[in-house]
Structure formats: structure tokens, C-alpha cells
Amino acid sequence: MPAIVVVGLQWGDEGKGKIAHFLASWADWVLRFQGGNNAGHTVVFDGKEYVLHLIPGGILYPGKKCLIGNGVVIDPVFLAGEMEFLEKRKIKVKGRLFVSDRAHLIFPYHRHIEAFREALKSRVGTTRRGIGPAYGDKFARVGIRICDWMDGRTFRKLLRQNVREKEVFVREFINPRRLEAKILDDRKKVLPKIRNVVTDSAALINREFNSGKNILFEGAQGTMLDCDFGTYPYVTSSNPVSGGACVGSGLPPTKIDEVLGVAKAYVTRVGLGPFPTEIKGSLGEYLRKKGKEYGATTGRPRRVGWLDIVALKTAVEINGVKFLCLTKIDVLDGLKEVKICKAYKIKGKVIKSFPASRRIMETAKPVYEVLPGWNKPTRGVTSFAALPPNARRFVRAIESFCEVKVVLISMGRSREETIYLSEKFPP
Ligand code: IMP
């Protein structure tokens, strides 16, 4: 009766959507435990490409059940919209999607606060979905949970208090009374739809686990965007690390069997913040020529860098990863040489651990191991042995640097463009 957590080990966009979708065939339940509609999971299913932001990708798999845990922040209008988007495409949602009654909600004033902060010099470069301010309210204990939103009288009182408290920010964009009326009106429209999916999700998932069901946790964002372990303050406001799966769902650590890490063969990040291996030249230009690498949620071009082993090794440790899925290796096809950042040079000293201080991080210079590239395409290859020898060498170098086993290599969005290195998958 296993429960598996899939986590991103970099700055998001590792291709977790594809891996989670794979594992969905094994799972009975697919759960989200953190973040909100700042995520963007691209899944190719039945030849069609779907980008889901809030509902777990498992919903595309007939018969699977999905849960949005208490650790997720939910924009109710967005949730109702995504449910409709799926229903219009004949994907059944009723009886298959469940949402925690304890999940906190995102309201337009959260986006206003975020827009206000993002206009300042100290901005983070967020997705502007109101994620940070919603989590801020949760921990300041002024947030509004779905269960309280559903109760009209309680909600009106909490809403009035919240709008009053946030008037200074709101006024910049809209008359506070009009905003309040709009939020009440939105509630009227979407409540009938959402009411049916709300449940005590911690009790539900523990019950399902105890009855032998397989549970898959679909992490959003990545370890380097984790509010505690990432490149703070250029992070998201939740805990994408594996530990977040327990807090964000109510399934205890004793019930988690395995953590599967997903990392790209290089790194990208959207938004601001230090990025020691960022490159302006070869790989970046190469990707631009291929017309690749735009964020699925923001549509912003991504900053590109060589694989950062210092960050990856830290992520492997914090998440408890033994098995690694290496994605997008095909992007490196055709390069004369490929680089791996094995340490940082900070003020003349070689450092192999990931620094916390933002000032130190900004000055870190990468120390590279340079490996020969490969000329033959990896796309279309279906076994490890058939990969170009230098691509195999690259994979083995990652395994030995990070002390993990690469169990899957992916070189494209579809199911066929995958190499399995372990007979037993999931592990
Ligand atoms: P927020 O999550 O909207 O608060 O944004 C905080 C930071 O996390 C920004 O740098 C975003 O670009 C980044 N971010 C949030 N969600 C994702 C994601 O799903 N993929 C990649 N980056 C993300």
C-alpha cells in the first residue's frame, strides 16, 4: 500500500507533469499538497496537450481520483473555471475530484496586495496569482478557509474584516465596497459547483490509504523555490519539498514509502533571484533557436543555466530522494560540450554546499566539470544502451555526484520518449 511523492529538485518546470502522469496509471489517488494556480503542469494525453494549473494531472486518467489538500491555496473562481474546462472536454470531474475543507482561499485583494508589492524595487517576480499574500493571511490567522467561505454568515463577517484591513492596498485598484460586492457575487456563482467537491480530506485520504489504495503526491514548483530551503526571498510561499506532502494533506510521514525526484539535464528559472550557472551564450541561444522554454503559467521566457549539482545534491538530501528522473536530456543534443557545476567559488574559496545568504549566493561563481557532448539525437532512443556513449557518461556522472540512481530518462513530452533504467517502475 505505497504512497509516493514526486518532487521537483530545481526551480520548477522540471517536467514533473509527465512523470506524475506516468505514475498515475499505478495510483488510485493523485494529490496536490501545496502551491496553487501558480503551477502549470503540461500533460500530453490521447495526443492532446493539456496545461492544468490547480487540479492534479491525474484527472485526465479515467477512473483515478484526485484531491486538492489543505496545504493548497485556492482561487475559487479559478477552480470552478478549471472544472468547467475539463467537463467541456468530456473529462468527468464529479465524484473524482475532492477538495479539502481546510484549504485557504485566494481572493482578488491578494492579487492587489501582490501587484502593489511587485511594483516596488524589492520585487520577487511572482506569477501574480496572489499566492504569497494568501499564505501570508493563513499564517497571520486572518485567512479564509473553504469551510468558512461556504457558511454565508461567517464568510461575510470575515470578508468585511479582511477588506477593511487591506483597504490601503485595495484602494489603489478598486473601491473596497465594490470589491466586497464582487467577491460575494463570485461566491454566489461558484458555490453550487464547488460545494459538491469539498470534504474532510485528511480523514478521507487516511481511510483510503488504510484500505490499500495507492497514493501519488504531485509536487508543484521545486525545491529551490521552497520558502525554507530555496533561494529566499526569490521563492514561492509554500513548501514544495517532500516534507510538505504530509503537512499539506494530513497523511503522516510513517505512511510515505518513496520520494521520486525530478530534475532536468540543465536548469531554468523564471522570475528573479540569484542563478550562479545562468548562461547567456551557447545553451541559451540554442534553446531560443529551438523556440523552447517558456513558463507554462506565465508565458515568460526562462533563464537558462548548466546543471547545478550543488543545488541538486542539496535537494536530493532534503527530499530524501534515492531515485531520480532525468528529463529533457534531448535539449543538450548537438552541443560540443556539456557542463556540470560541481562547486561554487565564493571569495576565492571552493564551496560544495548551498549557501543561505542572498548576498553570498549572488557572488557565487560556478566551478564546472566539462564533459564531451554528443552529436547523435537522443530523441527516439528507447534503451540506455542505445544512447550515445557521451550521453550515458553524462547520466552516470550525475548519479555519482548526487549519489542517486537514475531510474528514468525523458526526452520529450510523450510517453514513448522515455527510457526506463529500472525494471520496477515505480520503484
Ligand atoms: P509565486 O509562486 O507566484 O509567489 O512566485 C514566486 C516565484 O516562484 C517566482 O519566481 C515564480 O516565477 C516562481 N514559480 C511559481 N510557480 C512556479 C512554477 O510552477 N514553475 C516555475 N516557477 C514557478
CSV table of C-alpha atoms and ligand atoms in Angstrom, one decimal:
chain,number,residue,atom,x,y,z
A,1,MET,CA,0.0,0.0,0.0
A,2,PRO,CA,2.5,2.6,-1.0
A,3,ALA,CA,2.4,6.3,-1.1
A,4,ILE,CA,4.9,8.0,-3.4
A,5,VAL,CA,5.8,11.7,-3.5
A,6,VAL,CA,7.0,13.3,-6.8
A,7,VAL,CA,9.0,16.4,-6.2
A,8,GLY,CA,10.9,18.9,-8.4
A,9,LEU,CA,14.6,19.3,-7.4
A,10,GLN,CA,15.3,22.6,-9.2
A,11,TRP,CA,13.4,25.9,-9.7
A,12,GLY,CA,10.2,24.3,-11.1
A,13,ASP,CA,9.5,23.3,-14.7
A,14,GLU,CA,11.4,20.0,-14.3
A,15,GLY,CA,8.8,18.1,-16.3
A,16,LYS,CA,7.0,16.7,-13.2
A,17,GLY,CA,3.7,16.7,-15.1
A,18,LYS,CA,4.9,13.9,-17.4
A,19,ILE,CA,6.3,11.8,-14.6
A,20,ALA,CA,3.3,12.2,-12.3
A,21,HIS,CA,1.1,11.3,-15.3
A,22,PHE,CA,3.1,8.2,-15.8
A,23,LEU,CA,2.7,7.1,-12.2
A,24,ALA,CA,-1.0,8.0,-12.3
A,25,SER,CA,-1.6,4.6,-14.1
A,26,TRP,CA,-0.4,2.9,-11.0
A,27,ALA,CA,-2.1,5.3,-8.5
A,28,ASP,CA,-5.6,5.2,-7.2
A,29,TRP,CA,-5.4,8.8,-5.9
A,30,VAL,CA,-3.4,11.8,-7.1
A,31,LEU,CA,-2.9,14.6,-4.6
A,32,ARG,CA,-1.7,18.2,-4.6
A,33,PHE,CA,-0.4,19.3,-1.3
A,34,GLN,CA,1.0,22.9,-1.8
A,35,GLY,CA,1.0,25.9,-4.0
A,36,GLY,CA,-2.0,27.0,-6.1
A,37,ASN,CA,-2.7,28.1,-9.6
A,38,ASN,CA,0.8,29.4,-9.9
A,39,ALA,CA,1.7,25.9,-11.0
A,40,GLY,CA,1.5,24.7,-14.6
A,41,HIS,CA,1.6,21.0,-15.4
A,42,THR,CA,1.7,20.2,-19.1
A,43,VAL,CA,0.5,16.7,-19.9
A,44,VAL,CA,0.1,15.1,-23.2
A,45,PHE,CA,-2.8,12.7,-23.1
A,46,ASP,CA,-4.5,11.0,-26.1
A,47,GLY,CA,-2.4,13.1,-28.4
A,48,LYS,CA,-3.8,16.3,-26.9
A,49,GLU,CA,-1.8,18.7,-24.8
A,50,TYR,CA,-3.4,20.0,-21.5
A,51,VAL,CA,-2.0,22.6,-19.1
A,52,LEU,CA,-3.6,22.2,-15.7
A,53,HIS,CA,-2.8,24.8,-13.0
A,54,LEU,CA,-4.7,23.7,-10.0
A,55,ILE,CA,-6.4,20.3,-10.4
A,56,PRO,CA,-3.9,17.3,-10.3
A,57,GLY,CA,-3.0,16.0,-13.8
A,58,GLY,CA,-4.3,12.6,-12.7
A,59,ILE,CA,-7.8,13.8,-13.5
A,60,LEU,CA,-7.0,13.1,-17.2
A,61,TYR,CA,-6.7,9.4,-16.3
A,62,PRO,CA,-10.1,7.7,-16.4
A,63,GLY,CA,-11.1,6.2,-13.1
A,64,LYS,CA,-8.5,7.9,-11.0
A,65,LYS,CA,-9.5,10.1,-8.1
A,66,CYS,CA,-7.8,13.5,-7.3
A,67,LEU,CA,-7.5,15.5,-4.2
A,68,ILE,CA,-6.5,19.1,-3.5
A,69,GLY,CA,-5.1,19.0,0.0
A,70,ASN,CA,-5.4,21.5,2.9
A,71,GLY,CA,-1.9,22.9,2.1
A,72,VAL,CA,-3.0,24.3,-1.3
A,73,VAL,CA,-4.3,27.8,-1.7
A,74,ILE,CA,-7.4,28.0,-4.0
A,75,ASP,CA,-8.8,30.8,-6.0
A,76,PRO,CA,-12.5,29.6,-6.1
A,77,VAL,CA,-13.3,31.3,-9.4
A,78,PHE,CA,-10.3,29.7,-11.0
A,79,LEU,CA,-11.2,26.3,-9.6
A,80,ALA,CA,-14.7,26.4,-10.9
A,81,GLY,CA,-13.3,27.5,-14.3
A,82,GLU,CA,-10.8,24.6,-14.4
A,83,MET,CA,-13.6,22.2,-13.5
A,84,GLU,CA,-15.6,23.5,-16.4
A,85,PHE,CA,-12.7,23.4,-18.8
A,86,LEU,CA,-12.3,19.7,-18.1
A,87,GLU,CA,-16.1,18.9,-18.2
A,88,LYS,CA,-16.3,20.7,-21.6
A,89,ARG,CA,-13.7,18.2,-22.9
A,90,LYS,CA,-15.7,15.3,-21.6
A,91,ILE,CA,-13.4,14.7,-18.7
A,92,LYS,CA,-15.6,13.6,-15.7
A,93,VAL,CA,-14.9,15.6,-12.6
A,94,LYS,CA,-18.0,14.7,-10.5
A,95,GLY,CA,-17.2,12.0,-7.9
A,96,ARG,CA,-13.5,12.1,-8.9
A,97,LEU,CA,-12.3,15.5,-7.6
A,98,PHE,CA,-12.2,16.3,-3.8
A,99,VAL,CA,-11.0,19.4,-2.1
A,100,SER,CA,-10.0,19.9,1.5
A,101,ASP,CA,-12.4,21.9,3.6
A,102,ARG,CA,-9.4,23.4,5.4
A,103,ALA,CA,-7.7,24.8,2.2
A,104,HIS,CA,-7.3,28.6,2.3
A,105,LEU,CA,-8.8,30.7,-0.4
A,106,ILE,CA,-7.3,33.4,-2.7
A,107,PHE,CA,-9.4,36.5,-3.3
A,108,PRO,CA,-8.8,39.4,-5.6
A,109,TYR,CA,-7.4,41.5,-2.7
A,110,HIS,CA,-4.5,39.0,-2.5
A,111,ARG,CA,-3.6,39.8,-6.1
A,112,HIS,CA,-4.0,43.5,-5.4
A,113,ILE,CA,-1.5,43.3,-2.5
A,114,GLU,CA,0.9,41.3,-4.7
A,115,ALA,CA,0.6,43.8,-7.5
A,116,PHE,CA,1.4,46.6,-5.0
A,117,ARG,CA,4.4,44.8,-3.7
A,118,GLU,CA,5.6,43.7,-7.1
A,119,ALA,CA,5.7,47.3,-8.2
A,120,LEU,CA,8.3,48.0,-5.6
A,121,LYS,CA,12.0,47.7,-6.2
A,122,SER,CA,12.3,44.7,-3.9
A,123,ARG,CA,10.0,42.6,-6.1
A,124,VAL,CA,10.3,38.8,-6.4
A,125,GLY,CA,9.0,38.4,-9.9
A,126,THR,CA,5.9,36.3,-8.9
A,127,THR,CA,3.2,34.7,-11.1
A,128,ARG,CA,0.8,37.4,-9.7
A,129,ARG,CA,-1.8,34.9,-8.7
A,130,GLY,CA,-1.9,36.1,-5.1
A,131,ILE,CA,-0.2,33.1,-3.7
A,132,GLY,CA,2.2,34.8,-1.3
A,133,PRO,CA,-0.5,37.2,0.3
A,134,ALA,CA,-2.9,34.2,0.6
A,135,TYR,CA,-0.3,32.1,2.5
A,136,GLY,CA,0.6,35.3,4.5
A,137,ASP,CA,-3.0,35.6,5.7
A,138,LYS,CA,-3.1,31.9,6.5
A,139,PHE,CA,-0.1,32.2,8.9
A,140,ALA,CA,-1.3,35.5,10.2
A,141,ARG,CA,-4.5,33.7,11.1
A,142,VAL,CA,-6.8,36.1,9.2
A,143,GLY,CA,-7.2,33.8,6.1
A,144,ILE,CA,-10.5,32.4,4.9
A,145,ARG,CA,-10.8,28.6,4.6
A,146,ILE,CA,-13.3,26.9,2.2
A,147,CYS,CA,-15.4,25.6,5.1
A,148,ASP,CA,-15.8,29.2,6.4
A,149,TRP,CA,-16.5,30.6,2.9
A,150,MET,CA,-19.3,28.1,2.5
A,151,ASP,CA,-21.0,29.4,5.6
A,152,GLY,CA,-22.6,32.6,4.3
A,153,ARG,CA,-22.8,34.5,7.7
A,154,THR,CA,-19.2,33.6,8.8
A,155,PHE,CA,-17.9,34.5,5.4
A,156,ARG,CA,-19.5,37.9,5.2
A,157,LYS,CA,-18.0,38.8,8.6
A,158,LEU,CA,-14.5,37.6,7.7
A,159,LEU,CA,-14.6,39.3,4.3
A,160,ARG,CA,-15.6,42.6,5.8
A,161,GLN,CA,-12.7,42.4,8.3
A,162,ASN,CA,-10.2,41.4,5.6
A,163,VAL,CA,-11.2,44.1,3.2
A,164,ARG,CA,-11.1,46.7,5.9
A,165,GLU,CA,-7.6,45.6,7.0
A,166,LYS,CA,-6.4,45.6,3.3
A,167,GLU,CA,-8.1,48.9,2.2
A,168,VAL,CA,-4.9,50.8,1.6
A,169,PHE,CA,-3.8,48.2,-1.0
A,170,VAL,CA,-7.2,47.6,-2.5
A,171,ARG,CA,-7.9,51.4,-2.9
A,172,GLU,CA,-5.1,51.6,-5.4
A,173,PHE,CA,-7.1,49.4,-7.8
A,174,ILE,CA,-10.8,49.3,-6.9
A,175,ASN,CA,-13.3,50.8,-4.5
A,176,PRO,CA,-13.2,48.5,-1.4
A,177,ARG,CA,-17.1,48.3,-1.2
A,178,ARG,CA,-17.3,47.3,-4.9
A,179,LEU,CA,-14.6,44.7,-4.4
A,180,GLU,CA,-16.5,43.2,-1.5
A,181,ALA,CA,-19.7,43.1,-3.5
A,182,LYS,CA,-17.8,41.4,-6.4
A,183,ILE,CA,-16.4,38.7,-4.1
A,184,LEU,CA,-19.9,38.0,-2.7
A,185,ASP,CA,-21.3,37.8,-6.2
A,186,ASP,CA,-18.5,35.4,-7.3
A,187,ARG,CA,-19.3,33.2,-4.3
A,188,LYS,CA,-22.9,33.0,-5.4
A,189,LYS,CA,-21.9,31.9,-8.9
A,190,VAL,CA,-19.3,29.3,-8.0
A,191,LEU,CA,-20.5,27.9,-4.7
A,192,PRO,CA,-23.0,25.5,-6.2
A,193,LYS,CA,-20.2,23.9,-8.2
A,194,ILE,CA,-17.5,23.8,-5.5
A,195,ARG,CA,-19.8,22.8,-2.6
A,196,ASN,CA,-20.0,19.3,-4.0
A,197,VAL,CA,-16.3,18.6,-4.0
A,198,VAL,CA,-15.4,19.9,-0.5
A,199,THR,CA,-14.6,17.3,2.1
A,200,ASP,CA,-12.6,16.4,5.2
A,201,SER,CA,-9.7,15.4,3.1
A,202,ALA,CA,-7.2,14.2,5.7
A,203,ALA,CA,-9.8,11.7,7.1
A,204,LEU,CA,-10.6,10.7,3.5
A,205,ILE,CA,-7.0,10.0,2.4
A,206,ASN,CA,-6.0,8.2,5.6
A,207,ARG,CA,-9.1,6.0,5.1
A,208,GLU,CA,-8.2,5.3,1.5
A,209,PHE,CA,-4.6,4.5,2.4
A,210,ASN,CA,-5.7,2.1,5.2
A,211,SER,CA,-7.9,0.3,2.7
A,212,GLY,CA,-4.9,-0.4,0.5
A,213,LYS,CA,-5.1,2.3,-2.2
A,214,ASN,CA,-2.1,3.7,-3.9
A,215,ILE,CA,-1.5,7.4,-3.4
A,216,LEU,CA,0.6,9.7,-5.5
A,217,PHE,CA,1.6,13.2,-4.4
A,218,GLU,CA,2.1,15.6,-7.3
A,219,GLY,CA,4.5,18.3,-6.1
A,220,ALA,CA,4.3,21.7,-7.7
A,221,GLN,CA,7.2,24.2,-8.2
A,222,GLY,CA,10.6,22.9,-7.0
A,223,THR,CA,13.0,22.6,-4.0
A,224,MET,CA,14.9,25.7,-5.0
A,225,LEU,CA,11.6,27.6,-4.8
A,226,ASP,CA,10.8,26.2,-1.3
A,227,CYS,CA,10.1,29.0,1.2
A,228,ASP,CA,12.5,27.5,3.7
A,229,PHE,CA,15.2,25.8,1.5
A,230,GLY,CA,15.2,27.7,-1.7
A,231,THR,CA,16.8,30.9,-2.9
A,232,TYR,CA,14.9,33.1,-0.4
A,233,PRO,CA,13.3,35.6,-0.9
A,234,TYR,CA,13.1,34.6,-4.6
A,235,VAL,CA,10.9,31.6,-3.8
A,236,THR,CA,7.3,30.7,-3.6
A,237,SER,CA,5.4,30.9,-0.4
A,238,SER,CA,4.9,27.2,0.2
A,239,ASN,CA,7.0,24.0,0.9
A,240,PRO,CA,7.3,22.0,-2.4
A,241,VAL,CA,9.8,19.6,-0.6
A,242,SER,CA,8.6,16.1,0.2
A,243,GLY,CA,8.0,17.1,3.9
A,244,GLY,CA,5.3,19.4,2.7
A,245,ALA,CA,3.3,16.4,1.4
A,246,CYS,CA,2.4,15.4,5.0
A,247,VAL,CA,1.6,18.8,6.3
A,248,GLY,CA,-0.4,19.6,3.2
A,249,SER,CA,-2.5,16.5,3.2
A,250,GLY,CA,-2.7,15.1,6.7
A,251,LEU,CA,-1.1,11.7,5.6
A,252,PRO,CA,1.7,11.1,8.2
A,253,PRO,CA,5.4,10.5,7.4
A,254,THR,CA,5.1,6.9,8.5
A,255,LYS,CA,2.8,6.3,5.5
A,256,ILE,CA,5.1,7.7,2.8
A,257,ASP,CA,7.1,5.0,1.1
A,258,GLU,CA,9.2,6.7,-1.5
A,259,VAL,CA,10.2,10.1,-2.8
A,260,LEU,CA,10.9,10.4,-6.5
A,261,GLY,CA,12.9,13.4,-7.6
A,262,VAL,CA,12.6,15.1,-11.0
A,263,ALA,CA,15.5,17.1,-12.4
A,264,LYS,CA,16.3,18.5,-15.8
A,265,ALA,CA,19.6,17.9,-17.5
A,266,TYR,CA,20.2,21.6,-17.2
A,267,VAL,CA,18.4,24.3,-15.2
A,268,THR,CA,15.9,27.1,-15.9
A,269,ARG,CA,14.1,29.5,-13.8
A,270,VAL,CA,11.5,32.2,-14.3
A,271,GLY,CA,11.3,35.3,-12.1
A,272,LEU,CA,14.2,37.0,-10.3
A,273,GLY,CA,16.9,35.8,-7.9
A,274,PRO,CA,20.5,34.6,-8.0
A,275,PHE,CA,21.3,31.9,-10.5
A,276,PRO,CA,25.0,31.0,-10.5
A,277,THR,CA,25.1,28.8,-13.6
A,278,GLU,CA,23.0,31.2,-15.8
A,279,ILE,CA,24.4,31.4,-19.3
A,280,LYS,CA,23.8,34.0,-21.9
A,281,GLY,CA,25.7,32.2,-24.6
A,282,SER,CA,25.6,28.7,-26.2
A,283,LEU,CA,22.8,26.8,-24.4
A,284,GLY,CA,20.6,29.8,-24.0
A,285,GLU,CA,20.8,30.8,-27.7
A,286,TYR,CA,20.4,27.2,-28.7
A,287,LEU,CA,17.2,26.9,-26.8
A,288,ARG,CA,15.9,30.2,-28.1
A,289,LYS,CA,16.6,29.0,-31.6
A,290,LYS,CA,14.6,25.8,-30.9
A,291,GLY,CA,11.8,28.2,-29.8
A,292,LYS,CA,11.7,26.4,-26.4
A,293,GLU,CA,11.4,27.2,-22.7
A,294,TYR,CA,8.6,29.5,-21.9
A,295,GLY,CA,6.9,29.2,-18.5
A,296,ALA,CA,3.6,27.2,-18.7
A,297,THR,CA,1.8,29.6,-16.3
A,298,THR,CA,3.4,33.0,-17.0
A,299,GLY,CA,4.5,32.6,-20.6
A,300,ARG,CA,7.7,34.4,-19.6
A,301,PRO,CA,10.9,33.2,-21.2
A,302,ARG,CA,13.0,31.3,-18.8
A,303,ARG,CA,16.6,32.0,-17.8
A,304,VAL,CA,18.8,29.0,-18.7
A,305,GLY,CA,21.8,27.6,-17.0
A,306,TRP,CA,24.0,24.5,-16.8
A,307,LEU,CA,23.1,21.7,-14.4
A,308,ASP,CA,23.8,22.8,-10.9
A,309,ILE,CA,25.0,19.8,-8.9
A,310,VAL,CA,25.5,21.8,-5.7
A,311,ALA,CA,21.8,22.7,-5.7
A,312,LEU,CA,20.7,19.3,-6.9
A,313,LYS,CA,22.6,17.4,-4.2
A,314,THR,CA,21.1,19.6,-1.5
A,315,ALA,CA,17.7,19.0,-3.0
A,316,VAL,CA,18.3,15.2,-3.1
A,317,GLU,CA,19.2,15.3,0.6
A,318,ILE,CA,16.4,17.5,1.8
A,319,ASN,CA,13.8,15.5,0.0
A,320,GLY,CA,15.2,12.0,0.8
A,321,VAL,CA,15.5,11.1,-2.9
A,322,LYS,CA,17.0,7.8,-3.9
A,323,PHE,CA,15.6,7.6,-7.3
A,324,LEU,CA,15.9,10.3,-9.9
A,325,CYS,CA,14.0,11.0,-13.1
A,326,LEU,CA,16.2,13.0,-15.5
A,327,THR,CA,14.2,15.0,-18.0
A,328,LYS,CA,14.8,17.0,-21.2
A,329,ILE,CA,18.2,15.4,-22.0
A,330,ASP,CA,17.4,15.9,-25.7
A,331,VAL,CA,17.8,19.6,-25.2
A,332,LEU,CA,21.6,19.1,-24.9
A,333,ASP,CA,21.8,17.1,-28.2
A,334,GLY,CA,24.3,18.5,-30.6
A,335,LEU,CA,26.4,20.5,-28.2
A,336,LYS,CA,30.1,20.2,-28.4
A,337,GLU,CA,30.5,20.0,-24.7
A,338,VAL,CA,28.2,19.9,-21.7
A,339,LYS,CA,28.9,21.4,-18.3
A,340,ILE,CA,28.1,20.4,-14.8
A,341,CYS,CA,28.5,22.8,-11.9
A,342,LYS,CA,30.2,20.7,-9.2
A,343,ALA,CA,31.0,23.5,-6.7
A,344,TYR,CA,30.9,27.3,-6.2
A,345,LYS,CA,33.8,29.7,-5.8
A,346,ILE,CA,32.9,32.3,-3.2
A,347,LYS,CA,35.5,34.9,-2.4
A,348,GLY,CA,38.2,32.6,-3.7
A,349,LYS,CA,37.1,29.6,-1.7
A,350,VAL,CA,35.6,26.5,-3.3
A,351,ILE,CA,32.3,25.6,-1.6
A,352,LYS,CA,30.3,22.5,-2.2
A,353,SER,CA,27.2,23.3,-0.1
A,354,PHE,CA,24.3,25.6,-1.0
A,355,PRO,CA,24.7,28.9,0.9
A,356,ALA,CA,21.7,30.6,2.6
A,357,SER,CA,22.8,34.2,2.4
A,358,ARG,CA,21.4,36.0,-0.6
A,359,ARG,CA,24.5,38.3,-0.8
A,360,ILE,CA,26.8,35.3,-0.8
A,361,MET,CA,24.6,33.5,-3.3
A,362,GLU,CA,24.7,36.4,-5.7
A,363,THR,CA,28.5,36.4,-5.7
A,364,ALA,CA,28.9,32.6,-6.2
A,365,LYS,CA,30.8,31.6,-9.4
A,366,PRO,CA,30.3,28.1,-10.8
A,367,VAL,CA,33.2,25.6,-10.9
A,368,TYR,CA,32.5,23.3,-13.9
A,369,GLU,CA,33.3,19.8,-14.8
A,370,VAL,CA,33.3,19.9,-18.6
A,371,LEU,CA,32.2,16.7,-20.4
A,372,PRO,CA,32.2,15.9,-24.1
A,373,GLY,CA,28.8,16.4,-25.8
A,374,TRP,CA,27.1,14.0,-28.2
A,375,ASN,CA,26.2,14.6,-31.8
A,376,LYS,CA,23.5,11.9,-32.3
A,377,PRO,CA,20.0,12.7,-31.3
A,378,THR,CA,18.7,11.1,-28.1
A,379,ARG,CA,15.1,11.5,-29.2
A,380,GLY,CA,13.7,8.3,-30.4
A,381,VAL,CA,16.1,6.2,-28.4
A,382,THR,CA,14.4,3.6,-26.2
A,383,SER,CA,17.1,2.0,-24.2
A,384,PHE,CA,20.0,3.2,-22.1
A,385,ALA,CA,22.5,1.1,-24.1
A,386,ALA,CA,21.4,2.8,-27.3
A,387,LEU,CA,22.1,6.3,-26.1
A,388,PRO,CA,25.3,8.0,-27.4
A,389,PRO,CA,28.2,7.0,-25.2
A,390,ASN,CA,28.8,10.5,-24.0
A,391,ALA,CA,25.1,11.0,-23.0
A,392,ARG,CA,25.5,7.8,-20.9
A,393,ARG,CA,28.6,9.2,-19.4
A,394,PHE,CA,26.7,12.4,-18.5
A,395,VAL,CA,24.0,10.4,-16.8
A,396,ARG,CA,26.5,8.3,-14.8
A,397,ALA,CA,28.3,11.5,-13.7
A,398,ILE,CA,25.1,12.9,-12.3
A,399,GLU,CA,24.4,9.6,-10.4
A,400,SER,CA,27.9,9.6,-8.9
A,401,PHE,CA,27.9,13.3,-8.0
A,402,CYS,CA,24.5,13.1,-6.3
A,403,GLU,CA,24.6,9.5,-5.0
A,404,VAL,CA,21.2,8.7,-6.5
A,405,LYS,CA,20.0,6.1,-9.1
A,406,VAL,CA,18.6,7.5,-12.3
A,407,VAL,CA,15.5,5.3,-12.9
A,408,LEU,CA,14.0,7.2,-15.9
A,409,ILE,CA,15.3,9.4,-18.7
A,410,SER,CA,12.9,11.5,-20.6
A,411,MET,CA,13.5,13.2,-23.9
A,412,GLY,CA,10.1,14.5,-25.0
A,413,ARG,CA,6.6,15.1,-23.7
A,414,SER,CA,5.0,11.9,-24.9
A,415,ARG,CA,5.1,8.6,-23.1
A,416,GLU,CA,7.1,6.9,-25.8
A,417,GLU,CA,10.0,9.3,-25.5
A,418,THR,CA,11.2,7.7,-22.2
A,419,ILE,CA,13.9,5.3,-21.2
A,420,TYR,CA,13.4,3.1,-18.1
A,421,LEU,CA,16.6,2.1,-16.2
A,422,SER,CA,14.8,0.2,-13.6
A,423,GLU,CA,12.7,-2.9,-14.3
A,424,LYS,CA,10.5,-1.9,-11.4
A,425,PHE,CA,8.9,1.4,-12.1
A,426,PRO,CA,7.5,2.9,-10.0
A,427,PRO,CA,10.4,1.8,-7.7
B,1,IMP,P1,4.6,32.9,-6.8
B,1,IMP,O1,4.6,31.4,-6.6
B,1,IMP,O2,3.6,33.4,-7.8
B,1,IMP,O3,4.6,33.6,-5.5
B,1,IMP,O4,6.1,33.2,-7.5
B,1,IMP,C1,7.3,33.1,-6.7
B,1,IMP,C2,8.4,32.6,-7.6
B,1,IMP,O5,8.2,31.2,-7.9
B,1,IMP,C3,8.6,33.3,-9.0
B,1,IMP,O6,9.9,33.3,-9.3
B,1,IMP,C4,7.8,32.4,-9.9
B,1,IMP,O7,8.2,32.5,-11.2
B,1,IMP,C5,8.2,31.0,-9.3
B,1,IMP,N1,7.2,30.0,-9.6
B,1,IMP,C6,6.0,29.8,-9.1
B,1,IMP,N2,5.3,28.7,-9.6
B,1,IMP,C7,6.2,28.2,-10.5
B,1,IMP,C8,6.1,27.0,-11.3
B,1,IMP,O8,5.1,26.2,-11.3
B,1,IMP,N3,7.2,26.8,-12.1
B,1,IMP,C9,8.3,27.6,-12.1
B,1,IMP,N4,8.4,28.7,-11.4
B,1,IMP,C10,7.3,29.0,-10.5
